[in-house]
Short mmCIF file of C-alpha atoms and ligand atoms in Angstrom, two decimals:
data_model
loop_
_atom_site.label_atom_id
_atom_site.label_comp_id
_atom_site.label_asym_id
_atom_site.label_seq_id
_atom_site.Cartn_x
_atom_site.Cartn_y
_atom_site.Cartn_z
CA UNK A 1 -97.76 -98.06 29.40
CA UNK A 2 -96.60 -96.00 32.68
CA UNK A 3 -93.92 -93.59 31.48
CA UNK A 4 -90.45 -94.13 33.36
CA UNK A 5 -88.07 -91.16 33.58
CA UNK A 6 -85.02 -92.10 32.39
CA UNK A 7 -83.31 -91.51 35.81
CA UNK A 8 -85.31 -94.45 37.27
CA UNK A 9 -84.45 -97.00 33.97
CA UNK A 10 -81.62 -98.54 35.74
CA UNK A 11 -83.79 -100.05 38.46
CA UNK A 12 -86.08 -101.75 35.20
CA UNK A 13 -83.28 -103.97 33.86
CA UNK A 14 -84.68 -106.55 31.47
CA UNK A 15 -87.86 -105.01 31.82
CA UNK A 16 -89.79 -103.03 28.55
CA UNK A 17 -90.54 -99.39 29.20
CA UNK A 18 -91.58 -96.06 27.88
CA UNK A 19 -89.57 -93.21 27.73
CA UNK A 20 -90.41 -89.46 26.62
CA UNK A 21 -87.87 -86.72 26.05
CA UNK A 22 -85.72 -84.91 23.77
CA UNK A 23 -82.90 -86.16 21.42
CA UNK A 24 -79.92 -84.84 23.21
CA UNK A 25 -77.26 -86.40 20.88
CA UNK A 26 -77.29 -88.80 17.91
CA UNK A 27 -74.14 -91.32 16.92
CA UNK A 28 -74.31 -93.72 13.87
CA UNK A 29 -71.59 -96.37 14.31
CA UNK A 30 -72.84 -98.29 10.60
CA UNK A 31 -76.16 -100.59 11.52
CA UNK A 32 -76.02 -99.33 15.00
CA UNK A 33 -77.35 -95.69 16.01
CA UNK A 34 -77.40 -94.37 19.39
CA UNK A 35 -78.96 -91.64 20.70
CA UNK A 36 -78.62 -89.68 24.27
CA UNK A 37 -82.25 -89.38 25.32
CA UNK A 38 -83.20 -86.22 28.07
CA UNK A 39 -85.63 -85.67 30.17
CA UNK A 40 -86.10 -83.67 33.32
CA UNK A 41 -84.06 -85.99 35.34
CA UNK A 42 -81.20 -86.64 33.00
CA UNK A 43 -80.05 -88.35 29.78
CA UNK A 44 -79.89 -92.33 29.16
CA UNK A 45 -78.20 -93.89 26.07
CA UNK A 46 -80.85 -95.94 23.28
CA UNK A 47 -79.41 -98.26 20.91
CA UNK A 48 -81.28 -99.10 17.92
CA UNK A 49 -81.04 -99.26 14.24
CA UNK A 50 -82.82 -97.66 11.13
CA UNK A 51 -85.62 -96.93 13.22
CA UNK A 52 -83.70 -94.28 15.03
CA UNK A 53 -81.85 -92.98 12.30
CA UNK A 54 -84.35 -90.42 11.49
CA UNK A 55 -83.60 -88.52 14.37
CA UNK A 56 -82.58 -85.24 14.37
CA UNK A 57 -80.80 -83.60 17.70
CA UNK A 58 -84.33 -81.90 19.98
CA UNK A 59 -86.29 -83.63 18.48
CA UNK A 60 -89.06 -84.61 21.28
CA UNK A 61 -89.73 -88.79 20.95
CA UNK A 62 -91.03 -91.59 22.54
CA UNK A 63 -89.39 -94.52 22.85
CA UNK A 64 -90.10 -97.84 23.68
CA UNK A 65 -87.57 -100.33 24.56
CA UNK A 66 -85.89 -103.01 26.64
CA UNK A 67 -83.74 -101.78 29.31
CA UNK A 68 -80.00 -103.61 29.23
CA UNK A 69 -77.21 -103.66 31.71
CA UNK A 70 -74.15 -102.53 29.83
CA UNK A 71 -70.95 -105.08 29.50
CA UNK A 72 -68.35 -103.79 32.12
CA UNK A 73 -66.39 -101.95 29.27
CA UNK A 74 -69.18 -100.24 28.51
CA UNK A 75 -70.47 -98.53 31.85
CA UNK A 76 -70.19 -94.87 31.68
CA UNK A 77 -69.40 -93.66 35.20
CA UNK A 78 -70.50 -90.10 34.83
CA UNK A 79 -73.93 -90.14 34.12
CA UNK A 80 -75.88 -92.06 36.57
CA UNK A 81 -77.97 -94.22 34.25
CA UNK A 82 -74.49 -95.15 32.68
CA UNK A 83 -75.07 -99.10 33.88
CA UNK A 84 -77.61 -99.75 31.31
CA UNK A 85 -78.88 -98.66 28.03
CA UNK A 86 -82.06 -99.02 26.19
CA UNK A 87 -82.71 -101.14 23.48
CA UNK A 88 -84.86 -99.26 21.44
CA UNK A 89 -87.92 -101.10 19.82
CA UNK A 90 -90.32 -98.40 19.00
CA UNK A 91 -89.85 -94.75 18.29
CA UNK A 92 -92.81 -92.02 17.99
CA UNK A 93 -91.69 -88.53 16.64
CA UNK A 94 -93.95 -86.42 18.91
CA UNK A 95 -92.55 -83.03 17.44
CA UNK A 96 -89.52 -82.36 14.88
CA UNK A 97 -86.97 -79.63 15.75
CA UNK A 98 -85.12 -77.17 13.78
CA UNK A 99 -80.96 -76.93 13.98
CA UNK A 100 -80.61 -74.97 17.37
CA UNK A 101 -79.18 -71.69 17.10
CA UNK A 102 -76.41 -72.78 19.90
CA UNK A 103 -75.57 -75.75 21.28
CA UNK A 104 -77.18 -76.78 24.68
CA UNK A 105 -75.18 -79.61 26.25
CA UNK A 106 -72.14 -76.99 26.87
CA UNK A 107 -72.28 -74.86 30.23
CA UNK A 108 -73.15 -71.65 27.85
CA UNK A 109 -71.03 -69.28 29.04
CA UNK A 110 -69.19 -69.59 25.48
CA UNK A 111 -72.63 -68.48 23.70
CA UNK A 112 -73.01 -64.64 22.82
CA UNK A 113 -75.83 -63.79 25.82
CA UNK A 114 -77.72 -61.76 23.31
CA UNK A 115 -78.88 -64.78 21.46
CA UNK A 116 -79.25 -66.77 24.74
CA UNK A 117 -81.67 -64.49 25.82
CA UNK A 118 -83.29 -64.39 22.73
CA UNK A 119 -83.98 -67.87 22.79
CA UNK A 120 -83.83 -68.63 26.63
CA UNK A 121 -86.24 -71.58 26.08
CA UNK A 122 -83.72 -73.43 24.64
CA UNK A 123 -81.03 -72.30 27.24
CA UNK A 124 -82.67 -73.53 29.71
CA UNK A 125 -82.52 -76.74 28.50
CA UNK A 126 -78.66 -77.13 29.26
CA UNK A 127 -78.35 -78.96 32.34
CA UNK A 128 -76.21 -76.69 33.60
CA UNK A 129 -79.33 -73.44 33.69
CA UNK A 130 -81.48 -76.68 34.51
CA UNK A 131 -79.84 -77.36 37.56
CA UNK A 132 -79.36 -73.42 38.56
CA UNK A 133 -83.93 -73.12 38.28
CA UNK A 134 -83.95 -76.35 40.33
CA UNK A 135 -81.85 -75.19 42.92
CA UNK A 136 -83.25 -71.99 43.24
CA UNK A 137 -86.47 -73.84 43.78
CA UNK A 138 -85.26 -75.75 46.24
CA UNK A 139 -83.87 -72.27 48.19
CA UNK A 140 -87.39 -70.81 48.11
CA UNK A 141 -89.21 -73.86 49.30
CA UNK A 142 -86.48 -74.34 52.09
CA UNK A 143 -86.91 -70.57 53.01
CA UNK A 144 -90.72 -71.16 53.12
CA UNK A 145 -90.44 -73.90 55.26
CA UNK A 146 -87.97 -72.82 58.06
CA UNK A 147 -90.12 -69.38 58.19
CA UNK A 148 -93.11 -71.33 58.50
CA UNK A 149 -91.80 -72.91 61.41
CA UNK A 150 -90.59 -70.13 63.42
CA UNK A 151 -94.49 -68.62 62.78
CA UNK A 152 -93.76 -66.22 60.12
CA UNK A 153 -96.32 -65.69 57.71
CA UNK A 154 -96.16 -64.96 53.98
CA UNK A 155 -98.62 -61.96 52.77
CA UNK A 156 -98.68 -60.37 49.35
CA UNK A 157 -98.11 -56.92 48.54
CA UNK A 158 -99.51 -54.63 45.49
CA UNK A 159 -97.24 -54.26 42.80
CA UNK A 160 -99.14 -51.38 41.63
CA UNK A 161 -98.77 -48.80 44.32
CA UNK A 162 -97.08 -45.76 44.72
CA UNK A 163 -93.67 -44.39 44.39
CA UNK A 164 -91.47 -45.52 47.23
CA UNK A 165 -88.27 -43.93 48.16
CA UNK A 166 -85.57 -46.54 48.44
CA UNK A 167 -83.29 -44.65 46.62
CA UNK A 168 -83.58 -45.90 42.89
CA UNK A 169 -85.94 -44.39 40.11
CA UNK A 170 -89.68 -45.78 40.12
CA UNK A 171 -91.22 -47.66 37.19
CA UNK A 172 -94.68 -45.86 36.53
CA UNK A 173 -98.05 -46.96 35.01
CA UNK A 174 -100.04 -44.89 33.82
CA UNK A 175 -103.99 -45.13 34.91
CA UNK A 176 -106.62 -45.23 32.72
CA UNK A 177 -109.84 -44.72 35.24
CA UNK A 178 -108.21 -41.22 36.71
CA UNK A 179 -106.53 -39.87 33.55
CA UNK A 180 -102.90 -37.85 34.09
CA UNK A 181 -102.21 -39.98 37.75
CA UNK A 182 -99.54 -42.84 37.85
CA UNK A 183 -98.85 -46.06 39.57
CA UNK A 184 -95.70 -46.95 40.61
CA UNK A 185 -94.35 -50.17 41.05
CA UNK A 186 -92.69 -50.80 44.27
CA UNK A 187 -89.02 -50.34 44.88
CA UNK A 188 -89.64 -52.85 48.08
CA UNK A 189 -92.60 -53.34 50.23
CA UNK A 190 -90.64 -51.58 52.95
CA UNK A 191 -94.08 -49.84 53.77
CA UNK A 192 -96.42 -52.36 53.78
CA UNK A 193 -94.50 -54.61 55.81
CA UNK A 194 -94.34 -52.00 58.35
CA UNK A 195 -98.39 -51.31 58.37
CA UNK A 196 -98.32 -55.04 58.80
CA UNK A 197 -96.68 -54.90 61.76
CA UNK A 198 -98.98 -52.08 62.85
CA UNK A 199 -102.05 -54.49 61.69
CA UNK A 200 -100.71 -57.02 64.06
CA UNK A 201 -98.88 -59.90 62.47
CA UNK A 202 -95.29 -59.30 63.92
CA UNK A 203 -93.63 -61.90 62.00
CA UNK A 204 -94.28 -61.77 57.92
CA UNK A 205 -92.28 -62.36 54.82
CA UNK A 206 -92.59 -62.30 51.46
CA UNK A 207 -90.60 -63.81 48.11
CA UNK A 208 -91.28 -60.06 46.65
CA UNK A 209 -90.61 -58.91 43.63
CA UNK A 210 -88.89 -55.44 43.38
CA UNK A 211 -88.58 -53.27 40.53
CA UNK A 212 -86.18 -50.01 40.45
CA UNK A 213 -85.25 -48.50 37.23
CA UNK A 214 -81.37 -48.41 37.81
CA UNK A 215 -78.81 -48.40 35.67
CA UNK A 216 -77.80 -52.25 34.62
CA UNK A 217 -74.45 -53.30 36.24
CA UNK A 218 -73.21 -56.96 36.20
CA UNK A 219 -74.60 -57.48 40.40
CA UNK A 220 -77.73 -55.50 39.70
CA UNK A 221 -80.08 -56.87 38.08
CA UNK A 222 -81.64 -53.69 35.43
CA UNK A 223 -85.60 -53.63 36.26
CA UNK A 224 -86.63 -56.40 38.71
CA UNK A 225 -85.24 -58.63 41.21
CA UNK A 226 -86.30 -60.56 43.75
CA UNK A 227 -86.28 -61.05 47.65
CA UNK A 228 -86.97 -62.51 50.73
CA UNK A 229 -88.12 -59.67 52.51
CA UNK A 230 -88.87 -59.93 56.41
CA UNK A 231 -89.98 -58.31 59.21
CA UNK A 232 -90.78 -58.57 63.02
CA UNK A 233 -91.98 -57.04 65.97
CA UNK A 234 -90.89 -56.65 69.33
CA UNK A 235 -87.31 -57.97 68.16
CA UNK A 236 -84.29 -56.14 68.88
CA UNK A 237 -81.72 -55.76 65.87
CA UNK A 238 -79.80 -58.74 67.67
CA UNK A 239 -82.74 -61.34 67.10
CA UNK A 240 -83.37 -60.14 63.40
CA UNK A 241 -79.38 -60.92 62.32
CA UNK A 242 -79.42 -64.30 64.64
CA UNK A 243 -82.51 -65.46 62.83
CA UNK A 244 -81.15 -64.38 59.42
CA UNK A 245 -77.64 -66.02 60.25
CA UNK A 246 -79.24 -69.03 61.28
CA UNK A 247 -81.57 -69.39 58.29
CA UNK A 248 -78.43 -68.64 55.78
CA UNK A 249 -76.14 -71.33 57.85
CA UNK A 250 -78.64 -73.85 57.38
CA UNK A 251 -79.57 -72.42 53.70
CA UNK A 252 -75.62 -73.03 52.82
CA UNK A 253 -75.26 -76.70 54.12
CA UNK A 254 -78.84 -78.23 53.93
CA UNK A 255 -79.41 -76.54 50.54
CA UNK A 256 -76.10 -75.57 48.53
CA UNK A 257 -74.01 -78.05 50.79
CA UNK A 258 -71.02 -75.60 51.01
CA UNK A 259 -68.92 -74.65 53.78
CA UNK A 260 -69.65 -71.33 56.34
CA UNK A 261 -66.30 -69.56 56.94
CA UNK A 262 -67.36 -68.44 60.60
CA UNK A 263 -70.32 -68.44 62.49
CA UNK A 264 -71.66 -66.52 64.76
CA UNK A 265 -71.11 -64.33 61.66
CA UNK A 266 -68.96 -61.35 62.44
CA UNK A 267 -70.44 -58.32 63.27
CA UNK A 268 -68.27 -55.46 61.79
CA UNK A 269 -69.04 -51.75 62.87
CA UNK A 270 -69.02 -49.67 59.10
CA UNK A 271 -66.02 -47.63 60.98
CA UNK A 272 -64.41 -50.69 61.26
CA UNK A 273 -64.89 -52.15 57.86
CA UNK A 274 -63.70 -48.93 55.79
CA UNK A 275 -60.39 -48.60 58.11
CA UNK A 276 -59.68 -52.67 57.76
CA UNK A 277 -60.81 -53.25 54.48
CA UNK A 278 -61.67 -50.42 52.34
CA UNK A 279 -65.24 -51.09 52.08
CA UNK A 280 -68.61 -52.11 53.53
CA UNK A 281 -68.27 -55.07 51.70
CA UNK A 282 -65.46 -56.94 53.15
CA UNK A 283 -64.42 -60.38 51.62
CA UNK A 284 -63.35 -62.34 54.76
CA UNK A 285 -62.47 -65.53 53.34
CA UNK A 286 -58.78 -66.72 53.66
CA UNK A 287 -58.67 -67.37 50.52
CA UNK A 288 -60.63 -65.92 47.29
CA UNK A 289 -60.07 -69.07 45.15
CA UNK A 290 -62.13 -71.23 47.87
CA UNK A 291 -65.22 -71.86 45.48
CA UNK A 292 -67.07 -73.68 48.30
CA UNK A 293 -66.64 -71.37 51.14
CA UNK A 294 -69.35 -68.40 52.37
CA UNK A 295 -67.82 -66.07 54.13
CA UNK A 296 -70.46 -63.96 55.76
CA UNK A 297 -70.25 -60.83 57.72
CA UNK A 298 -72.91 -58.51 59.23
CA UNK A 299 -72.08 -54.62 59.01
CA UNK A 300 -73.29 -52.71 61.64
CA UNK A 301 -73.55 -49.53 62.61
CA UNK A 302 -73.73 -47.60 59.81
CA UNK A 303 -74.24 -43.35 59.26
CA UNK A 304 -77.84 -42.82 59.05
CA UNK A 305 -77.18 -40.13 56.21
CA UNK A 306 -74.99 -39.29 53.07
CA UNK A 307 -74.33 -36.14 51.62
CA UNK A 308 -76.15 -36.30 47.88
CA UNK A 309 -74.01 -33.62 46.00
CA UNK A 310 -75.89 -33.63 42.86
CA UNK A 311 -78.78 -32.56 45.24
CA UNK A 312 -77.02 -30.88 47.63
CA UNK A 313 -79.12 -32.58 50.51
CA UNK A 314 -78.76 -35.06 52.72
CA UNK A 315 -80.23 -38.56 52.04
CA UNK A 316 -80.68 -41.58 53.95
CA UNK A 317 -77.98 -43.95 53.56
CA UNK A 318 -80.76 -47.03 53.64
CA UNK A 319 -84.12 -45.77 53.37
CA UNK A 320 -85.58 -42.89 55.15
CA UNK A 321 -87.28 -45.28 57.60
CA UNK A 322 -83.88 -46.81 59.37
CA UNK A 323 -83.39 -45.63 63.12
CA UNK A 324 -81.19 -43.75 64.43
CA UNK A 325 -79.42 -44.88 67.49
CA UNK A 326 -81.32 -43.40 70.17
CA UNK A 327 -77.93 -41.35 71.59
CA UNK A 328 -77.84 -39.79 68.29
CA UNK A 329 -80.99 -38.10 67.75
CA UNK A 330 -80.03 -34.57 69.46
CA UNK A 331 -77.53 -34.67 66.55
CA UNK A 332 -80.42 -34.64 63.65
CA UNK A 333 -80.68 -30.75 64.11
CA UNK A 334 -77.22 -29.84 63.74
CA UNK A 335 -74.66 -32.66 62.92
CA UNK A 336 -76.79 -34.78 60.93
CA UNK A 337 -74.06 -36.19 59.30
CA UNK A 338 -72.19 -37.94 62.26
CA UNK A 339 -75.71 -39.58 63.49
CA UNK A 340 -75.52 -43.44 63.14
CA UNK A 341 -78.41 -45.99 62.62
CA UNK A 342 -79.24 -49.17 63.01
CA UNK A 343 -78.92 -50.66 59.34
CA UNK A 344 -77.09 -53.79 59.48
CA UNK A 345 -75.99 -55.19 55.84
CA UNK A 346 -75.63 -58.79 54.90
CA UNK A 347 -72.49 -59.19 53.01
CA UNK A 348 -71.25 -62.90 51.30
CA UNK A 349 -67.69 -62.93 49.67
CA UNK A 350 -67.66 -59.16 49.43
CA UNK A 351 -71.15 -58.78 48.31
CA UNK A 352 -73.80 -56.83 49.54
CA UNK A 353 -76.90 -59.55 49.87
CA UNK A 354 -78.89 -58.05 52.11
CA UNK A 355 -79.89 -55.12 53.62
CA UNK A 356 -82.49 -54.10 56.46
CA UNK A 357 -83.02 -51.87 59.95
CA UNK A 358 -84.51 -51.12 62.75
CA UNK A 359 -87.56 -48.75 62.37
CA UNK A 360 -88.56 -45.56 63.37
CA UNK A 361 -92.15 -45.65 64.85
CA UNK A 362 -92.35 -42.19 66.22
CA UNK A 363 -94.00 -39.77 63.77
CA UNK A 364 -92.52 -36.82 65.28
CA UNK A 365 -88.83 -38.46 64.38
CA UNK A 366 -90.05 -40.15 61.19
CA UNK A 367 -91.10 -36.72 60.04
CA UNK A 368 -87.63 -35.19 61.53
CA UNK A 369 -85.82 -37.56 59.27
CA UNK A 370 -87.83 -36.14 56.05
CA UNK A 371 -87.19 -32.78 56.99
CA UNK A 372 -83.05 -33.05 57.09
CA UNK A 373 -83.80 -35.08 53.66
CA UNK A 374 -85.33 -31.65 52.55
CA UNK A 375 -88.50 -32.46 52.06
CA UNK A 376 -91.12 -29.67 53.43
CA UNK A 377 -94.43 -30.48 55.54
CA UNK A 378 -96.61 -30.47 52.40
CA UNK A 379 -94.80 -32.90 50.72
CA UNK A 380 -94.17 -35.51 53.78
CA UNK A 381 -98.02 -35.34 53.75
CA UNK A 382 -98.44 -36.14 50.33
CA UNK A 383 -95.87 -38.73 50.30
CA UNK A 384 -95.67 -40.19 53.41
CA UNK A 385 -98.98 -38.91 55.33
CA UNK A 386 -100.38 -42.62 55.12
CA UNK A 387 -97.33 -44.41 57.33
CA UNK A 388 -97.55 -41.58 59.87
CA UNK A 389 -101.49 -41.83 60.21
CA UNK A 390 -100.74 -45.28 60.81
CA UNK A 391 -98.23 -45.29 63.44
CA UNK A 392 -100.62 -42.76 65.32
CA UNK A 393 -103.02 -46.20 66.19
CA UNK A 394 -100.26 -48.02 68.45
CA UNK A 395 -97.24 -49.13 66.57
CA UNK A 396 -95.24 -51.93 68.04
CA UNK A 397 -91.55 -51.03 67.73
CA UNK A 398 -90.51 -53.54 64.82
CA UNK A 399 -87.43 -54.03 62.10
CA UNK A 400 -86.33 -56.37 59.59
CA UNK A 401 -84.22 -57.14 56.42
CA UNK A 402 -84.16 -58.00 52.93
CA UNK A 403 -81.95 -61.01 51.49
CA UNK A 404 -81.87 -60.72 47.53
CA UNK A 405 -82.51 -64.72 46.42
CA UNK A 406 -80.98 -63.54 42.35
CA UNK A 407 -78.12 -61.87 44.51
CA UNK A 408 -77.50 -64.52 46.83
CA UNK A 409 -77.36 -66.98 44.47
CA UNK A 410 -75.54 -65.88 42.09
CA UNK A 411 -72.57 -65.11 44.53
CA UNK A 412 -72.63 -68.40 46.32
CA UNK A 413 -72.84 -70.12 43.28
CA UNK A 414 -69.88 -68.33 41.88
CA UNK A 415 -71.81 -67.56 38.55
CA UNK A 416 -70.56 -64.48 36.92
CA UNK A 417 -74.06 -62.34 36.68
CA UNK A 418 -77.22 -62.77 37.93
CA UNK A 419 -78.78 -63.70 34.42
CA UNK A 420 -77.22 -67.22 35.34
CA UNK A 421 -79.75 -67.52 38.02
CA UNK A 422 -82.93 -65.94 36.43
CA UNK A 423 -85.00 -67.50 33.87
CA UNK A 424 -86.57 -65.09 32.22
CA UNK A 425 -83.67 -61.86 33.03
CA UNK A 426 -83.03 -58.65 30.74
CA UNK A 427 -80.44 -58.21 28.57
CA UNK A 428 -77.69 -55.53 29.89
CA UNK A 429 -79.15 -52.98 27.46
CA UNK A 430 -82.86 -54.03 29.46
CA UNK A 431 -84.40 -55.59 26.81
CA UNK A 432 -86.76 -58.74 28.26
CA UNK A 433 -85.38 -62.33 27.23
CA UNK A 434 -87.42 -63.71 24.31
CA UNK A 435 -90.29 -60.97 24.33
CA UNK A 436 -88.36 -58.15 23.38
CA UNK A 437 -89.77 -55.29 25.32
CA UNK A 438 -89.98 -52.54 25.71
CA UNK A 439 -91.93 -52.38 22.60
CA UNK A 440 -94.28 -49.91 20.97
CA UNK A 441 -98.15 -50.05 21.95
CA UNK A 442 -100.96 -49.20 20.08
CA UNK A 443 -102.03 -45.29 19.77
CA UNK A 444 -105.47 -46.26 20.91
CA UNK A 445 -103.98 -47.87 24.15
CA UNK A 446 -102.20 -44.63 24.95
CA UNK A 447 -105.11 -42.42 24.14
CA UNK A 448 -107.15 -44.40 26.49
CA UNK A 449 -104.44 -43.64 29.56
CA UNK A 450 -104.25 -39.99 28.59
CA UNK A 451 -100.57 -40.40 26.74
CA UNK A 452 -98.87 -39.66 23.38
CA UNK A 453 -95.39 -40.70 22.71
CA UNK A 454 -92.74 -38.51 22.37
CA UNK A 455 -92.21 -37.39 18.60
CA UNK A 456 -96.08 -38.60 17.55
N1 LIG B 1 -86.95 -52.62 52.03
C1 LIG B 1 -85.59 -52.51 52.40
C2 LIG B 1 -84.50 -52.86 50.91
O1 LIG B 1 -85.22 -53.58 49.69
C3 LIG B 1 -85.09 -53.50 53.44
C4 LIG B 1 -85.20 -53.38 54.56
O2 LIG B 1 -85.13 -52.75 55.38
O3 LIG B 1 -85.91 -54.64 55.20
O4 LIG B 1 -83.35 -52.67 50.90
#
């Protein structure tokens, strides 16, 4: 007999069905035993006698039985299958379950987080978490369809690559073939997407994994995160903003069923944001308790540089590929702190959920920016020579943006942490879920890459 999903059981009243799933709960009422059976589509009540008696919560079972309409007063309006129950006839235990370390039929926020992550495969059984991941899937599918319709092409870029300057520490990977040399994991596909513009793709995107060795914070994932990385050639800043706001309006309304507060999204200059709201991530909601309202805005006209006190030098406010406003180029020589840029940040309910810019395409100007940041000519050639060389071969004007997928979902769903929207996130202490990395490696593996662990 074909398997029926529990959600479809109400369509089969009077028929025999075969259901598979997990025992969510068991209630004994004398001779009658009730089971809530859970599969990927939801839960349904099974009623039976002794046969159900031996089942324990979270056992994996196959149950054959007849779908019966419940008497009116027994209907459970809280679940979609609440009008029926299954009269269990045959029960097959496919796998036994030990007692779980925590309940999975609650929201889960009350459970110790390290324990949740240690047993993440159980934590993901809770309907709230499963729902978040299914919604994440819908979001990504929606983005892909949307951009595909606009002639964007998704291109994967390397994960083993060269250090990229996006303001964080790099993760590095030793090379076995070239002992003493290292790859770096990309902080973003920034330089690759710019090279793809030189290559002539014009409209690129990628659901990209980025790696940054930053100190953990609730709204910033330690280690890795996912962003919608996109880049367009021959597009003015306003076109990039328009594409982004139309995409996010549709996401909000069609994927998340949430309301947008203002559309088009307000464009606020950095200076105005700081003067009026005291932050460059203003929360424009009229009432902060309004959970279904998404107040987006763009912050623009950022300073090009910020002074990095610890290193006594200018650093790019966004990243060094961000174009200065044309009229401010003369300031680079003497007063770089006064120059403004074509950076744009996407802000949602008081969180920065994306950033981007129009890029520099003049190799001379790009070199100048690196110089202001304190790089010597030799360092520039060694670190960025590839990009400057590419720009000598016909580079189109281009720009882009990269909204964070995890960050956007966390804010839009009012979740307290990024970990609530990621399948296997790290703990706050940088330990991976379930697998417990970082961990020691075999000394032989180290030897092969020409390394020794400190202290050994
Ligand atoms: N690469 C930038 C980032 O990850 C985004 C961009 O400029 O498009 O923040």
